[in-house]
Coordinates of C-alpha atoms and ligand atoms in Angstrom, one line a residue:
X347 CA -22.8 -43.4 -7.7
X348 CA -23.1 -43.5 -3.2
X349 CA -20.3 -43.9 -1.6
X350 CA -20.6 -47.7 -0.6
X351 CA -18.0 -47.4 2.4
X352 CA -18.9 -47.2 6.7
X353 CA -16.4 -47.4 8.6
X354 CA -13.7 -49.0 6.5
X355 CA -12.7 -48.2 3.1
X356 CA -13.5 -51.1 0.2
X357 CA -10.2 -52.0 -1.5
X358 CA -13.0 -52.6 -4.7
X359 CA -14.5 -49.3 -5.9
X360 CA -18.0 -48.4 -6.9
X361 CA -17.6 -49.3 -10.4
X362 CA -15.6 -52.3 -10.3
X363 CA -18.2 -53.3 -8.5
X364 CA -20.9 -52.6 -10.7
X365 CA -18.3 -54.6 -14.0
X366 CA -18.9 -57.0 -11.6
X367 CA -22.3 -57.7 -10.4
X368 CA -23.0 -56.6 -14.9
X369 CA -21.5 -60.2 -15.4
X370 CA -22.8 -62.1 -11.9
X371 CA -26.3 -63.9 -11.0
X372 CA -27.4 -61.5 -7.7
X373 CA -27.7 -61.8 -4.9
X374 CA -24.2 -62.9 -4.0
X375 CA -21.4 -62.2 -0.6
X376 CA -18.2 -60.7 -1.1
X377 CA -15.8 -60.3 1.0
X378 CA -13.5 -57.9 1.2
X379 CA -9.4 -59.3 2.1
X380 CA -7.8 -56.0 2.9
X381 CA -10.7 -55.4 5.4
X382 CA -10.1 -58.9 7.7
X383 CA -6.7 -57.9 7.5
X384 CA -7.0 -54.7 9.7
X385 CA -9.2 -56.0 12.0
X386 CA -6.9 -58.5 12.6
X387 CA -4.2 -56.4 13.6
X388 CA -6.7 -54.2 15.8
X389 CA -6.0 -56.8 17.9
X390 CA -2.2 -58.2 17.6
X391 CA -2.1 -57.2 21.6
X392 CA -3.5 -60.6 23.0
X393 CA -1.6 -63.6 22.8
X394 CA -3.9 -65.2 20.7
X395 CA -6.5 -64.5 19.2
X396 CA -8.5 -67.0 17.7
X397 CA -11.8 -66.9 14.9
X398 CA -15.2 -67.9 16.3
X399 CA -16.1 -69.2 13.1
X400 CA -19.8 -69.4 13.6
X401 CA -19.3 -66.2 12.2
X402 CA -18.5 -66.6 8.7
X403 CA -16.3 -70.2 7.9
X404 CA -15.9 -70.3 4.4
X405 CA -12.9 -72.4 4.4
X406 CA -11.0 -69.5 2.9
X407 CA -12.0 -67.5 5.1
X408 CA -10.7 -69.7 8.2
X409 CA -7.6 -69.6 5.7
X410 CA -6.9 -65.8 6.2
X411 CA -7.0 -66.4 9.7
X412 CA -4.6 -68.5 9.8
X413 CA -1.9 -67.3 7.5
X414 CA -1.9 -64.4 9.7
X415 CA -1.4 -66.3 12.9
X416 CA -4.7 -66.5 14.3
X417 CA -6.5 -69.9 15.8
X418 CA -9.7 -71.3 15.2
X419 CA -13.0 -71.8 17.9
X420 CA -15.0 -74.7 16.8
X421 CA -18.6 -75.4 17.8
X422 CA -19.2 -78.3 16.0
X423 CA -18.5 -81.5 13.8
X424 CA -18.6 -79.5 10.3
X425 CA -17.0 -76.9 12.1
X426 CA -13.7 -78.7 13.1
X427 CA -13.8 -80.5 9.6
X428 CA -14.0 -77.2 8.2
X429 CA -10.6 -76.0 10.4
X430 CA -8.6 -79.2 9.6
X431 CA -9.2 -78.0 5.6
X432 CA -8.3 -75.0 6.4
X433 CA -4.4 -75.7 7.6
X434 CA -5.4 -75.6 11.3
X435 CA -3.6 -78.8 12.7
X436 CA -5.8 -80.2 15.3
X437 CA -3.3 -81.5 18.6
X438 CA -1.2 -78.5 18.3
X439 CA -3.4 -75.7 20.2
X440 CA -5.1 -74.5 16.5
X441 CA -8.3 -75.5 16.9
X442 CA -10.2 -75.6 20.5
X443 CA -13.6 -77.5 20.7
X444 CA -16.2 -75.0 22.6
X445 CA -19.9 -76.1 23.6
X446 CA -22.3 -77.6 26.6
X447 CA -23.2 -80.5 24.9
X448 CA -20.9 -83.1 22.7
X449 CA -22.8 -85.4 20.3
X450 CA -20.9 -89.3 19.7
X451 CA -19.2 -88.2 16.2
X452 CA -18.3 -85.3 17.9
X453 CA -16.3 -86.7 20.9
X454 CA -15.2 -89.6 18.8
X455 CA -13.2 -87.3 16.4
X456 CA -11.4 -84.7 19.5
X457 CA -10.6 -87.7 21.2
X458 CA -8.8 -89.2 18.1
X459 CA -6.9 -85.6 17.4
X460 CA -7.0 -84.8 20.6
X461 CA -8.8 -81.5 20.1
X462 CA -8.3 -79.9 23.3
X463 CA -12.1 -79.2 24.7
X464 CA -14.2 -76.1 25.9
X465 CA -16.4 -77.8 28.6
X466 CA -20.3 -76.3 28.7
X467 CA -21.3 -78.7 31.3
X468 CA -20.7 -81.5 34.3
X469 CA -22.8 -83.8 31.9
X470 CA -19.8 -83.1 29.1
X471 CA -17.3 -83.7 31.4
X472 CA -18.5 -87.2 32.2
X473 CA -19.4 -88.2 28.8
X474 CA -15.6 -87.2 27.6
X475 CA -14.1 -88.6 30.3
X476 CA -15.4 -92.0 29.9
X477 CA -14.3 -91.8 26.1
X478 CA -11.1 -90.0 26.8
X479 CA -9.1 -89.9 30.4
X480 CA -6.3 -86.8 31.1
X481 CA -8.2 -85.6 27.7
X482 CA -7.0 -81.3 27.3
X483 CA -9.8 -78.7 28.5
X484 CA -11.0 -76.3 29.3
X485 CA -14.3 -74.6 32.0
X486 CA -16.6 -72.0 30.3
X487 CA -17.4 -70.8 32.8
X488 CA -21.3 -68.5 33.1
X489 CA -20.2 -66.2 35.6
X490 CA -24.1 -65.4 36.4
X491 CA -24.8 -62.1 34.3
X492 CA -24.7 -62.0 30.0
X493 CA -25.0 -59.1 28.1
X494 CA -26.0 -59.2 24.0
X495 CA -27.3 -56.9 21.6
X496 CA -30.4 -58.4 21.8
X497 CA -31.4 -61.1 23.9
X498 CA -31.3 -63.8 22.0
X499 CA -27.3 -63.2 22.3
X500 CA -27.2 -62.8 25.9
X501 CA -24.9 -66.2 27.4
X502 CA -24.6 -65.6 31.3
X503 CA -26.5 -65.9 34.4
X504 CA -29.6 -67.6 35.1
X505 CA -31.5 -67.4 31.5
X506 CA -28.2 -68.5 29.3
X507 CA -28.0 -72.3 28.5
X508 CA -24.1 -71.5 28.5
X509 CA -21.3 -72.4 30.3
X510 CA -21.4 -73.9 34.3
X511 CA -22.6 -71.6 36.0
X512 CA -21.2 -73.4 39.6
X513 CA -17.9 -74.3 38.5
X514 CA -16.5 -75.8 41.8
X515 CA -18.6 -78.7 41.0
X516 CA -16.3 -80.0 37.6
X517 CA -13.3 -80.0 40.5
X518 CA -14.1 -83.8 41.9
X519 CA -15.3 -84.8 38.2
X520 CA -12.1 -83.0 36.2
X521 CA -9.4 -85.4 39.4
X522 CA -11.8 -88.5 38.6
X523 CA -10.2 -88.2 35.0
X524 CA -7.6 -87.2 35.4
X525 CA -8.2 -84.4 32.7
X526 CA -5.4 -81.8 31.9
X527 CA -7.2 -78.6 32.9
X528 CA -5.1 -75.9 30.5
X529 CA -7.7 -72.5 30.0
X530 CA -10.8 -71.1 31.9
X531 CA -13.0 -69.7 29.5
X532 CA -16.1 -66.6 29.8
X533 CA -17.9 -65.7 27.4
X534 CA -21.3 -62.9 28.0
X535 CA -22.8 -62.8 24.9
X536 CA -22.0 -61.5 21.3
X537 CA -22.0 -57.4 21.3
X538 CA -20.8 -56.5 24.7
X539 CA -21.4 -53.6 27.1
X540 CA -18.4 -52.0 27.9
X541 CA -19.9 -50.8 31.4
X542 CA -20.0 -55.2 31.6
X543 CA -16.0 -55.3 31.1
X544 CA -13.9 -54.4 34.6
X545 CA -17.2 -57.2 35.9
X546 CA -15.7 -60.0 33.8
X547 CA -12.6 -59.1 34.7
X548 CA -12.8 -59.2 38.0
X549 CA -15.0 -62.6 37.6
X550 CA -12.3 -64.1 36.1
X551 CA -9.8 -63.5 38.5
X552 CA -12.2 -64.3 41.6
X553 CA -13.0 -67.5 39.8
X554 CA -9.0 -68.5 39.2
X555 CA -8.3 -67.7 43.3
X556 CA -11.2 -69.2 43.9
X557 CA -10.9 -73.2 42.2
X558 CA -6.9 -72.2 42.6
X559 CA -6.0 -74.7 39.6
X560 CA -2.5 -74.8 37.8
X561 CA -4.2 -73.4 34.4
X562 CA -1.9 -71.6 31.8
X563 CA -4.1 -69.7 29.7
X564 CA -7.9 -67.5 30.1
X565 CA -10.2 -66.5 27.2
X566 CA -11.5 -63.5 27.7
X567 CA -14.1 -65.0 24.9
X568 CA -15.9 -62.7 21.7
X569 CA -18.6 -61.1 21.5
X570 CA -16.9 -56.5 20.6
X571 CA -19.0 -54.9 18.6
X572 CA -18.9 -53.0 15.5
X573 CA -20.0 -49.8 14.6
X574 CA -23.7 -51.1 12.8
X575 CA -25.2 -47.0 11.8
X576 CA -23.1 -44.4 10.6
X577 CA -23.5 -42.7 14.1
X578 CA -21.5 -45.7 15.9
X579 CA -18.4 -45.2 17.3
X580 CA -15.8 -48.5 17.0
X581 CA -15.2 -49.6 20.7
X582 CA -11.7 -49.1 22.4
X583 CA -9.9 -51.9 21.6
X584 CA -6.3 -50.8 24.2
X585 CA -9.2 -50.1 26.9
X586 CA -10.0 -53.2 26.6
X587 CA -7.1 -54.8 25.8
X588 CA -5.6 -53.2 28.6
X589 CA -8.7 -53.7 31.3
X590 CA -7.9 -57.8 30.0
X591 CA -3.8 -57.2 30.8
X592 CA -4.4 -56.4 34.1
X593 CA -6.8 -59.6 35.0
X594 CA -3.9 -62.0 33.5
X595 CA -1.2 -59.7 35.2
X596 CA -3.3 -60.6 38.6
X597 CA -3.8 -63.8 37.8
X598 CA -0.2 -64.5 36.7
X599 CA 0.9 -62.6 40.3
X600 CA -1.6 -65.1 42.0
X601 CA -0.6 -68.7 40.4
X602 CA 3.0 -67.8 40.6
X603 CA 3.5 -68.3 36.2
X604 CA 3.0 -66.7 33.1
X605 CA -0.3 -67.5 31.5
X606 CA -1.8 -67.0 28.1
X607 CA -4.5 -64.1 27.5
X608 CA -6.6 -65.4 24.2
X609 CA -9.7 -63.2 22.8
X610 CA -11.8 -65.2 20.1
X611 CA -14.1 -62.4 18.3
X612 CA -16.7 -63.8 15.5
X613 CA -18.0 -60.5 14.3
X614 CA -15.4 -58.1 15.1
X615 CA -12.7 -60.1 12.5
X616 CA -15.2 -60.5 9.5
X617 CA -18.8 -58.5 10.1
X618 CA -17.4 -55.3 8.1
X619 CA -15.3 -57.1 5.1
X620 CA -18.7 -58.5 3.5
X621 CA -21.5 -57.4 1.8
X622 CA -25.1 -59.1 0.3
X623 CA -25.3 -57.4 -3.4
X624 CA -29.0 -57.9 -4.2
X625 CA -31.0 -56.8 -7.0
X626 CA -34.7 -55.1 -6.8
X627 CA -37.7 -57.0 -8.9
X628 CA -40.5 -55.2 -7.6
X629 CA -41.8 -52.4 -5.8
X630 CA -45.3 -51.8 -4.6
X631 CA -47.7 -49.5 -2.4
X632 CA -50.1 -50.5 0.7
X633 CA -52.3 -47.6 1.5
X634 CA -49.0 -47.4 4.4
X635 CA -45.7 -48.7 3.1
X636 CA -43.3 -48.9 -0.2
X637 CA -42.0 -51.9 -0.3
X638 CA -39.3 -52.5 -2.6
X639 CA -38.7 -56.0 -2.9
X640 CA -35.1 -58.4 -3.9
X641 CA -34.3 -61.2 -5.2
X642 CA -32.5 -62.4 -1.3
X643 CA -34.3 -63.1 1.4
X644 CA -34.3 -63.7 5.4
X645 CA -33.1 -67.5 4.2
X646 CA -29.6 -65.5 3.6
X647 CA -29.4 -63.1 5.5
X648 CA -31.5 -63.7 8.9
X649 CA -29.9 -61.6 11.3
X650 CA -32.8 -58.3 10.9
X651 CA -35.3 -60.8 10.8
X652 CA -34.0 -63.0 14.0
X653 CA -33.5 -60.0 16.1
X654 CA -34.4 -56.9 13.9
X655 CA -30.8 -56.2 13.0
X656 CA -29.9 -53.1 11.5
X657 CA -27.9 -53.0 7.8
X658 CA -26.8 -50.1 6.2
X659 CA -28.4 -49.9 2.4
X660 CA -27.0 -47.9 -0.3
X661 CA -28.1 -48.6 -3.8
X662 CA -26.8 -49.0 -7.3
X663 CA -28.7 -48.0 -10.5
X664 CA -29.1 -50.5 -12.5
X665 CA -29.0 -48.3 -15.2
X666 CA -26.2 -46.0 -14.9
X667 CA -28.3 -43.0 -13.9
X668 CA -27.0 -41.0 -10.9
X669 CA -28.8 -41.8 -7.6
X670 CA -30.5 -39.0 -6.1
X671 CA -29.2 -38.7 -2.4
X672 CA -31.2 -35.5 -1.3
X673 CA -34.7 -36.7 -2.2
X674 CA -35.3 -39.5 0.9
X675 CA -38.2 -41.5 0.3
X676 CA -40.0 -44.3 3.1
X677 CA -39.1 -47.6 1.9
X678 CA -39.2 -50.8 3.4
X679 CA -36.9 -53.1 1.2
X680 CA -38.0 -56.9 1.7
X681 CA -37.1 -60.7 -0.3
X682 CA -38.7 -63.1 -2.3
X683 CA -39.7 -65.6 0.9
X684 CA -43.3 -66.7 0.6
X685 CA -43.8 -65.2 4.5
X686 CA -44.8 -61.2 5.1
X687 CA -42.0 -61.4 7.4
X688 CA -38.7 -61.2 5.2
X689 CA -37.9 -57.4 5.9
X690 CA -35.1 -56.2 6.1
X691 CA -36.0 -52.5 7.6
X692 CA -37.7 -54.2 10.9
X693 CA -37.7 -53.9 14.3
X694 CA -36.7 -56.7 17.3
X695 CA -40.5 -57.1 17.5
X696 CA -41.1 -58.2 13.7
X697 CA -42.4 -54.3 13.2
X698 CA -42.5 -53.2 10.0
X699 CA -39.7 -49.7 10.1
X700 CA -39.5 -47.9 6.3
X701 CA -36.1 -46.4 6.3
X702 CA -35.6 -43.0 4.1
X703 CA -33.8 -43.9 0.8
X704 CA -32.7 -42.7 -2.3
X705 CA -36.0 -43.0 -5.0
X706 CA -35.3 -47.2 -6.5
X707 CA -35.9 -48.0 -9.4
X708 CA -36.8 -52.0 -10.3
X709 CA -33.5 -53.4 -11.9
X710 CA -31.7 -51.2 -9.3
X711 CA -28.5 -53.3 -7.3
X712 CA -29.2 -52.9 -3.2
X713 CA -26.1 -53.9 -1.2
X714 CA -26.3 -54.2 2.2
X715 CA -23.3 -53.3 4.6
X716 CA -21.3 -55.4 7.4
X717 CA -23.0 -58.1 6.5
X718 CA -19.3 -59.8 6.7
X719 CA -21.1 -61.7 10.4
X720 CA -23.1 -64.1 10.8
X721 CA -24.3 -63.0 7.0
X722 CA -23.7 -65.9 5.3
X723 CA -22.9 -68.6 8.0
X724 CA -27.1 -68.3 9.3
X725 CA -28.1 -68.8 5.5
X726 CA -31.0 -71.7 4.8
X727 CA -32.3 -72.9 1.6
X728 CA -35.9 -72.6 2.9
X729 CA -38.3 -72.0 0.5
X730 CA -36.3 -74.4 -1.9
X731 CA -33.5 -71.5 -2.7
X732 CA -30.1 -72.6 -2.9
X733 CA -27.2 -71.3 -1.0
X734 CA -25.4 -68.2 -3.1
X735 CA -22.0 -67.6 -4.5
X736 CA -19.1 -65.9 -1.5
X737 CA -16.2 -64.2 -3.3
X738 CA -13.5 -62.8 -1.9
X739 CA -12.0 -59.2 -3.3
X740 CA -8.3 -60.3 -3.1
X741 CA -4.7 -59.5 -5.4
X742 CA -7.6 -56.4 -7.0
X743 CA -10.5 -59.3 -8.2
X744 CA -13.6 -60.5 -7.2
X745 CA -12.4 -64.2 -6.8
X746 CA -15.6 -67.1 -6.2
X747 CA -15.0 -68.7 -2.8
X748 CA -18.2 -70.8 -2.6
X749 CA -20.2 -71.7 -5.9
X750 CA -23.4 -71.5 -5.8
X751 CA -25.1 -74.0 -4.5
X752 CA -27.7 -75.4 -7.7
X753 CA -30.8 -76.8 -7.0
X754 CA -30.3 -80.5 -8.1
X755 CA -27.4 -80.5 -5.4
X756 CA -30.8 -80.1 -2.5
X757 CA -32.8 -82.6 -4.0
X758 CA -30.0 -84.9 -4.8
X759 CA -30.0 -85.2 -0.7
X760 CA -34.0 -87.3 -1.4
X761 CA -33.2 -88.9 -4.0
X762 CA -31.6 -92.4 -3.9
X763 CA -32.5 -93.0 -0.3
Ligands
LIG1263 N1 -17.0 -67.5 21.7 C1 -18.2 -68.2 22.0 C2 -18.0 -69.5 22.9 C3 -19.6 -67.7 20.9 O1 -21.0 -68.6 21.9 C4 -19.6 -66.6 20.3 C5 -20.7 -66.3 19.8 C6 -18.4 -66.1 20.2 C7 -17.0 -66.6 20.6 C8 -18.2 -65.1 19.2 O2 -18.9 -63.7 19.1 P1 -18.9 -62.7 18.2 O3 -17.2 -62.7 18.5 O4 -19.0 -62.7 17.1 O5 -20.0 -61.4 18.9 N2 -26.1 -64.7 15.6 C9 -26.1 -63.5 16.6 C10 -24.9 -63.8 17.1 C11 -24.6 -65.4 18.0 C12 -23.8 -65.1 18.8 C13 -23.1 -66.4 19.4 N3 -21.8 -67.2 19.7 C14 -25.7 -62.3 15.6 O6 -25.9 -62.6 13.6 O7 -25.5 -61.0 16.2

């Protein structure tokens, strides 16, 4: 069988995986504990690593972060609850709530638990101030430019709803409510281009000089990209760290005291640890394409449909035959959903793209790689399809870390109202 591994070697062999598949219902997610640990180690030079849990918010994954001294970012009431369940301590700088709006329920939770809030709008400042004066806050600055692997993940500039574009407007309000401004945060987008790195660092320095506040933390945000295609390279973390560390030193000199440098990655820590396993149920041809249809759809993995994202796909034979990697065929991979766009091989404009893949039979298994980030966490119940199982490969075993949803779980929400 073809080596499943891309840039990181999985801790399980393809035979172990096949054995596991044979005893379980597809589709399901698997995360490799060791790969997450390796990715955390790469960022250890930063004073604080804060996991953007929106990438993968299973409490067992959050617990791995906690065990390895990684803190957590939460962007909703639900993410705060998850963080607490995973063992993070609310008033210990373990959890920061980042958002551009704060609803009533979340406002009362952050107030009660004293969770620092990373403020993304002026309205939010007033709403928090009325409820919880003296609160510990960060300001999320929109530096006026951004970048992303897709325009939907660019979070800076005039097209972005995120962050505060004119941070000097916050100063009077901060005084009014006697907020404790502890940090400045900048996240220009997801899947950043390193040409922008110097620009972001310079902007952080200049904003802090202009604001002239005695802050204790800066956050470089998330956005670190990972190689999705085999010809893509890992980013140079040392270079990334050096640029930020020099910025930190410049700011320390200016403020006259030391500060803490945070980084807030989601994708970088978990993407490569995750796979999605599904089975082929039908193969059909049109005059243009060969469609291979699986039991996983965009309700499970949404990235290809939402952004035209590429995920490497490998095949495990369902009948023990050896997969011939030499002869490749133009193949389109789709899911079971009642929607034409339920295609995993498409570009950013929704055009169907064939992929050169070995011959696939009905009954074979397909593995989608690098889906640990924004895979499961973006799944939905479209077409009344329940959420699928998640497993963690740890201590040489596949351990279930989420049971599959049952259709009854969904239906129950609508009954006995
Ligand atoms: N910090 C903030 C404030 C963010 O908004 C995000 C991502 C991150 C950190 C983490 O970014 P990362 O290191 O994962 O790039 N669903 C998209 C990605 C959306 C990212 C949203 N914010 C995808 O599947 O590519």
